[in-house]
């Protein structure tokens, strides 16, 4: 029963995220209220607030979720696997589940553009990035025997990996003709792991 309940909760959360993005895209972010999002999904505003603290969080949640899935995937990788191989597989995993084989999914494209264009969403996404970096740094520290509270290394890795993923996604979004995302992610992380060697040499 608990599994069914969790699936229903996740379905409601996904529906709220999709409705928030769709309504913001159709009406403009400032003209969308929490009440509108809740009504679109057929739940109460109180139910919405059980999942998200604001419409901004609902719109950026998909990106936050990807970071959390990558952190969980990294912790689940075999302990003997080399760090950068484990990191690459963990960072690719959430994107491999999405429609990223060629052209960007319209919903994904709309959400990323909105994050770039709306100051309130940029602030929310920046908070998510900081939180995600800390999550990833903690997982890297566990894997490398370092201390996330004291050592530079796990935070340096987390920020570098996050930037590599963001750069690969940005390249994918502007590619013409379209190209698959997952190979770009692997290429970016492979170059980072190699120390970003000079390609002209």
PDB file of C-alpha atoms in Angstrom:
ATOM      1  CA  UNK A   1       0.000   0.000   0.000  1.00  0.00           C
ATOM      2  CA  UNK A   2       2.832   2.386   0.868  1.00  0.00           C
ATOM      3  CA  UNK A   3       4.284   1.912  -2.625  1.00  0.00           C
ATOM      4  CA  UNK A   4       0.981   2.898  -4.226  1.00  0.00           C
ATOM      5  CA  UNK A   5       0.691   5.920  -1.941  1.00  0.00           C
ATOM      6  CA  UNK A   6       4.198   7.050  -2.826  1.00  0.00           C
ATOM      7  CA  UNK A   7       3.484   6.663  -6.549  1.00  0.00           C
ATOM      8  CA  UNK A   8       0.324   8.751  -6.180  1.00  0.00           C
ATOM      9  CA  UNK A   9       2.235  11.455  -4.322  1.00  0.00           C
ATOM     10  CA  UNK A  10       4.930  11.486  -6.989  1.00  0.00           C
ATOM     11  CA  UNK A  11       2.295  11.683  -9.736  1.00  0.00           C
ATOM     12  CA  UNK A  12       0.671  14.667  -8.004  1.00  0.00           C
ATOM     13  CA  UNK A  13       4.047  16.356  -7.632  1.00  0.00           C
ATOM     14  CA  UNK A  14       4.858  15.808 -11.313  1.00  0.00           C
ATOM     15  CA  UNK A  15       1.434  17.140 -12.327  1.00  0.00           C
ATOM     16  CA  UNK A  16       1.914  20.286 -10.226  1.00  0.00           C
ATOM     17  CA  UNK A  17       5.342  20.911 -11.743  1.00  0.00           C
ATOM     18  CA  UNK A  18       4.009  20.485 -15.274  1.00  0.00           C
ATOM     19  CA  UNK A  19       0.978  22.699 -14.605  1.00  0.00           C
ATOM     20  CA  UNK A  20       3.124  25.450 -13.066  1.00  0.00           C
ATOM     21  CA  UNK A  21       5.397  25.512 -16.071  1.00  0.00           C
ATOM     22  CA  UNK A  22       2.576  25.340 -18.612  1.00  0.00           C
ATOM     23  CA  UNK A  23       0.545  28.126 -17.008  1.00  0.00           C
ATOM     24  CA  UNK A  24       3.597  30.349 -16.567  1.00  0.00           C
ATOM     25  CA  UNK A  25       4.485  29.813 -20.208  1.00  0.00           C
ATOM     26  CA  UNK A  26       0.928  30.556 -21.385  1.00  0.00           C
ATOM     27  CA  UNK A  27       0.058  33.493 -19.114  1.00  0.00           C
ATOM     28  CA  UNK A  28       3.384  34.871 -17.968  1.00  0.00           C
ATOM     29  CA  UNK A  29       4.934  34.026 -14.623  1.00  0.00           C
ATOM     30  CA  UNK A  30       3.564  36.981 -12.677  1.00  0.00           C
ATOM     31  CA  UNK A  31      -0.021  36.267 -13.748  1.00  0.00           C
ATOM     32  CA  UNK A  32      -0.020  32.731 -12.346  1.00  0.00           C
ATOM     33  CA  UNK A  33      -1.085  32.096  -8.741  1.00  0.00           C
ATOM     34  CA  UNK A  34      -0.669  29.010  -6.601  1.00  0.00           C
ATOM     35  CA  UNK A  35      -4.465  28.710  -6.663  1.00  0.00           C
ATOM     36  CA  UNK A  36      -4.395  28.511 -10.474  1.00  0.00           C
ATOM     37  CA  UNK A  37      -1.806  25.726 -10.456  1.00  0.00           C
ATOM     38  CA  UNK A  38      -3.677  23.753  -7.822  1.00  0.00           C
ATOM     39  CA  UNK A  39      -6.982  24.107  -9.711  1.00  0.00           C
ATOM     40  CA  UNK A  40      -5.326  22.925 -12.921  1.00  0.00           C
ATOM     41  CA  UNK A  41      -4.383  19.664 -11.196  1.00  0.00           C
ATOM     42  CA  UNK A  42      -7.617  19.366  -9.228  1.00  0.00           C
ATOM     43  CA  UNK A  43      -6.138  19.765  -5.762  1.00  0.00           C
ATOM     44  CA  UNK A  44      -6.379  22.430  -3.062  1.00  0.00           C
ATOM     45  CA  UNK A  45      -3.810  25.201  -2.517  1.00  0.00           C
ATOM     46  CA  UNK A  46      -3.066  23.529   0.806  1.00  0.00           C
ATOM     47  CA  UNK A  47      -2.125  20.344  -1.049  1.00  0.00           C
ATOM     48  CA  UNK A  48       0.116  22.397  -3.347  1.00  0.00           C
ATOM     49  CA  UNK A  49       1.871  23.790  -0.271  1.00  0.00           C
ATOM     50  CA  UNK A  50       2.526  20.246   0.950  1.00  0.00           C
ATOM     51  CA  UNK A  51       4.789  19.834  -2.076  1.00  0.00           C
ATOM     52  CA  UNK A  52       6.180  23.299  -2.823  1.00  0.00           C
ATOM     53  CA  UNK A  53       6.663  26.556  -0.932  1.00  0.00           C
ATOM     54  CA  UNK A  54       5.987  28.721  -3.997  1.00  0.00           C
ATOM     55  CA  UNK A  55       5.226  28.665  -7.710  1.00  0.00           C
ATOM     56  CA  UNK A  56       8.903  29.432  -8.310  1.00  0.00           C
ATOM     57  CA  UNK A  57       9.979  26.290  -6.506  1.00  0.00           C
ATOM     58  CA  UNK A  58       7.442  24.230  -8.469  1.00  0.00           C
ATOM     59  CA  UNK A  59       8.875  25.439 -11.771  1.00  0.00           C
ATOM     60  CA  UNK A  60      12.519  24.864 -10.808  1.00  0.00           C
ATOM     61  CA  UNK A  61      11.872  21.561  -9.002  1.00  0.00           C
ATOM     62  CA  UNK A  62      12.569  19.386 -12.029  1.00  0.00           C
ATOM     63  CA  UNK A  63      16.118  20.695 -12.164  1.00  0.00           C
ATOM     64  CA  UNK A  64      16.535  20.218  -8.412  1.00  0.00           C
ATOM     65  CA  UNK A  65      15.255  16.663  -8.740  1.00  0.00           C
ATOM     66  CA  UNK A  66      17.870  15.841 -11.375  1.00  0.00           C
ATOM     67  CA  UNK A  67      20.639  16.852  -8.991  1.00  0.00           C
ATOM     68  CA  UNK A  68      19.166  14.745  -6.196  1.00  0.00           C
ATOM     69  CA  UNK A  69      18.840  11.744  -8.530  1.00  0.00           C
ATOM     70  CA  UNK A  70      22.453  12.136  -9.600  1.00  0.00           C
ATOM     71  CA  UNK A  71      23.602  12.265  -5.970  1.00  0.00           C
ATOM     72  CA  UNK A  72      21.600   9.133  -5.155  1.00  0.00           C
ATOM     73  CA  UNK A  73      22.997   7.428  -8.263  1.00  0.00           C
ATOM     74  CA  UNK A  74      26.569   8.311  -7.251  1.00  0.00           C
ATOM     75  CA  UNK A  75      26.050   6.841  -3.791  1.00  0.00           C
ATOM     76  CA  UNK A  76      24.682   3.670  -5.396  1.00  0.00           C
ATOM     77  CA  UNK A  77      27.649   3.158  -7.748  1.00  0.00           C
ATOM     78  CA  UNK A  78      30.076   0.302  -6.908  1.00  0.00           C
ATOM     79  CA  UNK A  79      32.614   1.545  -4.334  1.00  0.00           C
ATOM     80  CA  UNK A  80      35.562   0.174  -6.321  1.00  0.00           C
ATOM     81  CA  UNK A  81      34.558   2.090  -9.475  1.00  0.00           C
ATOM     82  CA  UNK A  82      36.938   4.986 -10.318  1.00  0.00           C
ATOM     83  CA  UNK A  83      35.603   8.350  -9.141  1.00  0.00           C
ATOM     84  CA  UNK A  84      35.236  10.017 -12.536  1.00  0.00           C
ATOM     85  CA  UNK A  85      33.594   6.998 -14.110  1.00  0.00           C
ATOM     86  CA  UNK A  86      31.113   6.878 -11.236  1.00  0.00           C
ATOM     87  CA  UNK A  87      30.484  10.625 -11.480  1.00  0.00           C
ATOM     88  CA  UNK A  88      29.897  10.440 -15.222  1.00  0.00           C
ATOM     89  CA  UNK A  89      27.373   7.626 -14.954  1.00  0.00           C
ATOM     90  CA  UNK A  90      25.619   9.349 -12.050  1.00  0.00           C
ATOM     91  CA  UNK A  91      25.327  12.704 -13.808  1.00  0.00           C
ATOM     92  CA  UNK A  92      24.092  11.116 -17.041  1.00  0.00           C
ATOM     93  CA  UNK A  93      21.461   8.925 -15.371  1.00  0.00           C
ATOM     94  CA  UNK A  94      18.645  11.515 -14.892  1.00  0.00           C
ATOM     95  CA  UNK A  95      19.074  12.843 -18.420  1.00  0.00           C
ATOM     96  CA  UNK A  96      19.143   9.375 -19.947  1.00  0.00           C
ATOM     97  CA  UNK A  97      15.557   8.926 -18.743  1.00  0.00           C
ATOM     98  CA  UNK A  98      14.364  12.076 -20.567  1.00  0.00           C
ATOM     99  CA  UNK A  99      13.733  12.579 -24.279  1.00  0.00           C
ATOM    100  CA  UNK A 100      17.230  13.786 -25.142  1.00  0.00           C
ATOM    101  CA  UNK A 101      18.051  11.560 -28.108  1.00  0.00           C
ATOM    102  CA  UNK A 102      17.924  14.414 -30.631  1.00  0.00           C
ATOM    103  CA  UNK A 103      15.869  17.613 -30.307  1.00  0.00           C
ATOM    104  CA  UNK A 104      15.089  19.111 -26.883  1.00  0.00           C
ATOM    105  CA  UNK A 105      11.672  18.306 -25.453  1.00  0.00           C
ATOM    106  CA  UNK A 106       9.479  21.439 -25.807  1.00  0.00           C
ATOM    107  CA  UNK A 107       8.639  21.437 -22.083  1.00  0.00           C
ATOM    108  CA  UNK A 108      12.304  21.197 -21.128  1.00  0.00           C
ATOM    109  CA  UNK A 109      13.228  23.947 -23.571  1.00  0.00           C
ATOM    110  CA  UNK A 110      10.486  26.216 -22.206  1.00  0.00           C
ATOM    111  CA  UNK A 111      11.527  25.627 -18.602  1.00  0.00           C
ATOM    112  CA  UNK A 112      15.213  26.347 -19.253  1.00  0.00           C
ATOM    113  CA  UNK A 113      14.406  29.502 -21.203  1.00  0.00           C
ATOM    114  CA  UNK A 114      12.128  30.662 -18.411  1.00  0.00           C
ATOM    115  CA  UNK A 115      14.863  30.059 -15.841  1.00  0.00           C
ATOM    116  CA  UNK A 116      17.166  32.259 -17.902  1.00  0.00           C
ATOM    117  CA  UNK A 117      14.632  35.038 -18.550  1.00  0.00           C
ATOM    118  CA  UNK A 118      12.825  35.468 -15.210  1.00  0.00           C
ATOM    119  CA  UNK A 119      14.783  37.133 -12.350  1.00  0.00           C
ATOM    120  CA  UNK A 120      12.675  35.443  -9.646  1.00  0.00           C
ATOM    121  CA  UNK A 121      13.324  32.030 -11.171  1.00  0.00           C
ATOM    122  CA  UNK A 122      17.032  32.770 -11.558  1.00  0.00           C
ATOM    123  CA  UNK A 123      17.195  33.458  -7.817  1.00  0.00           C
ATOM    124  CA  UNK A 124      15.316  30.225  -7.039  1.00  0.00           C
ATOM    125  CA  UNK A 125      17.486  28.183  -9.402  1.00  0.00           C
ATOM    126  CA  UNK A 126      20.639  29.692  -7.898  1.00  0.00           C
ATOM    127  CA  UNK A 127      19.551  28.474  -4.468  1.00  0.00           C
ATOM    128  CA  UNK A 128      18.930  25.051  -5.988  1.00  0.00           C
ATOM    129  CA  UNK A 129      22.417  25.053  -7.537  1.00  0.00           C
ATOM    130  CA  UNK A 130      24.047  25.884  -4.191  1.00  0.00           C
ATOM    131  CA  UNK A 131      22.047  23.183  -2.420  1.00  0.00           C
ATOM    132  CA  UNK A 132      22.822  20.689  -5.186  1.00  0.00           C
ATOM    133  CA  UNK A 133      26.532  21.477  -5.048  1.00  0.00           C
ATOM    134  CA  UNK A 134      26.532  20.794  -1.307  1.00  0.00           C
ATOM    135  CA  UNK A 135      24.670  17.498  -1.800  1.00  0.00           C
ATOM    136  CA  UNK A 136      27.093  16.396  -4.500  1.00  0.00           C
ATOM    137  CA  UNK A 137      30.125  17.521  -2.506  1.00  0.00           C
ATOM    138  CA  UNK A 138      28.961  15.411   0.437  1.00  0.00           C
ATOM    139  CA  UNK A 139      28.620  12.354  -1.816  1.00  0.00           C
ATOM    140  CA  UNK A 140      32.063  12.969  -3.363  1.00  0.00           C
ATOM    141  CA  UNK A 141      33.559  13.331   0.113  1.00  0.00           C
ATOM    142  CA  UNK A 142      32.058   9.995   1.178  1.00  0.00           C
ATOM    143  CA  UNK A 143      33.511   8.332  -1.895  1.00  0.00           C
ATOM    144  CA  UNK A 144      36.988   9.859  -1.622  1.00  0.00           C
ATOM    145  CA  UNK A 145      37.457   9.768   2.143  1.00  0.00           C
ATOM    146  CA  UNK A 146      37.611  13.548   2.343  1.00  0.00           C
ATOM    147  CA  UNK A 147      35.670  15.893   4.619  1.00  0.00           C
ATOM    148  CA  UNK A 148      33.037  18.116   2.995  1.00  0.00           C
ATOM    149  CA  UNK A 149      33.150  20.468   5.975  1.00  0.00           C
ATOM    150  CA  UNK A 150      36.915  20.930   5.868  1.00  0.00           C
ATOM    151  CA  UNK A 151      38.388  19.944   2.496  1.00  0.00           C
ATOM    152  CA  UNK A 152      38.390  21.874  -0.762  1.00  0.00           C
ATOM    153  CA  UNK A 153      38.423  18.857  -3.082  1.00  0.00           C
ATOM    154  CA  UNK A 154      34.809  17.607  -2.850  1.00  0.00           C
ATOM    155  CA  UNK A 155      33.397  21.109  -3.369  1.00  0.00           C
ATOM    156  CA  UNK A 156      35.753  21.786  -6.264  1.00  0.00           C
ATOM    157  CA  UNK A 157      34.643  18.560  -7.939  1.00  0.00           C
ATOM    158  CA  UNK A 158      30.947  19.272  -7.330  1.00  0.00           C
ATOM    159  CA  UNK A 159      31.065  22.790  -8.792  1.00  0.00           C
ATOM    160  CA  UNK A 160      33.173  21.674 -11.770  1.00  0.00           C
ATOM    161  CA  UNK A 161      30.874  18.743 -12.546  1.00  0.00           C
ATOM    162  CA  UNK A 162      27.755  20.889 -12.246  1.00  0.00           C
ATOM    163  CA  UNK A 163      29.237  23.488 -14.591  1.00  0.00           C
ATOM    164  CA  UNK A 164      30.217  20.817 -17.113  1.00  0.00           C
ATOM    165  CA  UNK A 165      26.665  19.458 -17.153  1.00  0.00           C
ATOM    166  CA  UNK A 166      25.152  22.951 -17.530  1.00  0.00           C
ATOM    167  CA  UNK A 167      27.547  23.723 -20.379  1.00  0.00           C
ATOM    168  CA  UNK A 168      26.728  20.478 -22.192  1.00  0.00           C
ATOM    169  CA  UNK A 169      22.988  21.130 -21.836  1.00  0.00           C
ATOM    170  CA  UNK A 170      23.374  24.701 -23.133  1.00  0.00           C
ATOM    171  CA  UNK A 171      25.345  23.402 -26.124  1.00  0.00           C
ATOM    172  CA  UNK A 172      22.639  20.805 -26.797  1.00  0.00           C
ATOM    173  CA  UNK A 173      19.887  23.429 -26.694  1.00  0.00           C
ATOM    174  CA  UNK A 174      21.543  25.625 -29.307  1.00  0.00           C
ATOM    175  CA  UNK A 175      22.844  22.857 -31.596  1.00  0.00           C
ATOM    176  CA  UNK A 176      21.639  23.136 -35.189  1.00  0.00           C
ATOM    177  CA  UNK A 177      21.116  20.522 -36.476  1.00  0.00           C
ATOM    178  CA  UNK A 178      20.034  18.858 -33.194  1.00  0.00           C
ATOM    179  CA  UNK A 179      22.404  16.382 -31.545  1.00  0.00           C
ATOM    180  CA  UNK A 180      21.849  13.849 -28.732  1.00  0.00           C
ATOM    181  CA  UNK A 181      22.515  15.163 -25.223  1.00  0.00           C
ATOM    182  CA  UNK A 182      23.980  12.117 -23.470  1.00  0.00           C
ATOM    183  CA  UNK A 183      27.108  11.929 -25.684  1.00  0.00           C
ATOM    184  CA  UNK A 184      27.683  15.647 -25.033  1.00  0.00           C
ATOM    185  CA  UNK A 185      27.449  15.070 -21.294  1.00  0.00           C
ATOM    186  CA  UNK A 186      29.940  12.222 -21.495  1.00  0.00           C
ATOM    187  CA  UNK A 187      32.287  14.311 -23.656  1.00  0.00           C
ATOM    188  CA  UNK A 188      32.174  17.253 -21.239  1.00  0.00           C
ATOM    189  CA  UNK A 189      32.817  15.090 -18.189  1.00  0.00           C
ATOM    190  CA  UNK A 190      35.551  13.110 -19.958  1.00  0.00           C
ATOM    191  CA  UNK A 191      37.349  16.371 -20.845  1.00  0.00           C
ATOM    192  CA  UNK A 192      36.981  17.603 -17.273  1.00  0.00           C
ATOM    193  CA  UNK A 193      38.349  14.340 -15.871  1.00  0.00           C
ATOM    194  CA  UNK A 194      41.335  14.646 -18.215  1.00  0.00           C
ATOM    195  CA  UNK A 195      42.102  18.136 -16.929  1.00  0.00           C
ATOM    196  CA  UNK A 196      40.675  19.993 -19.965  1.00  0.00           C
ATOM    197  CA  UNK A 197      43.686  19.418 -22.226  1.00  0.00           C
ATOM    198  CA  UNK A 198      44.355  21.999 -24.934  1.00  0.00           C
ATOM    199  CA  UNK A 199      42.491  20.690 -28.044  1.00  0.00           C
ATOM    200  CA  UNK A 200      44.903  22.443 -30.401  1.00  0.00           C
ATOM    201  CA  UNK A 201      47.814  20.255 -29.275  1.00  0.00           C
TER     202      UNK A 201
END
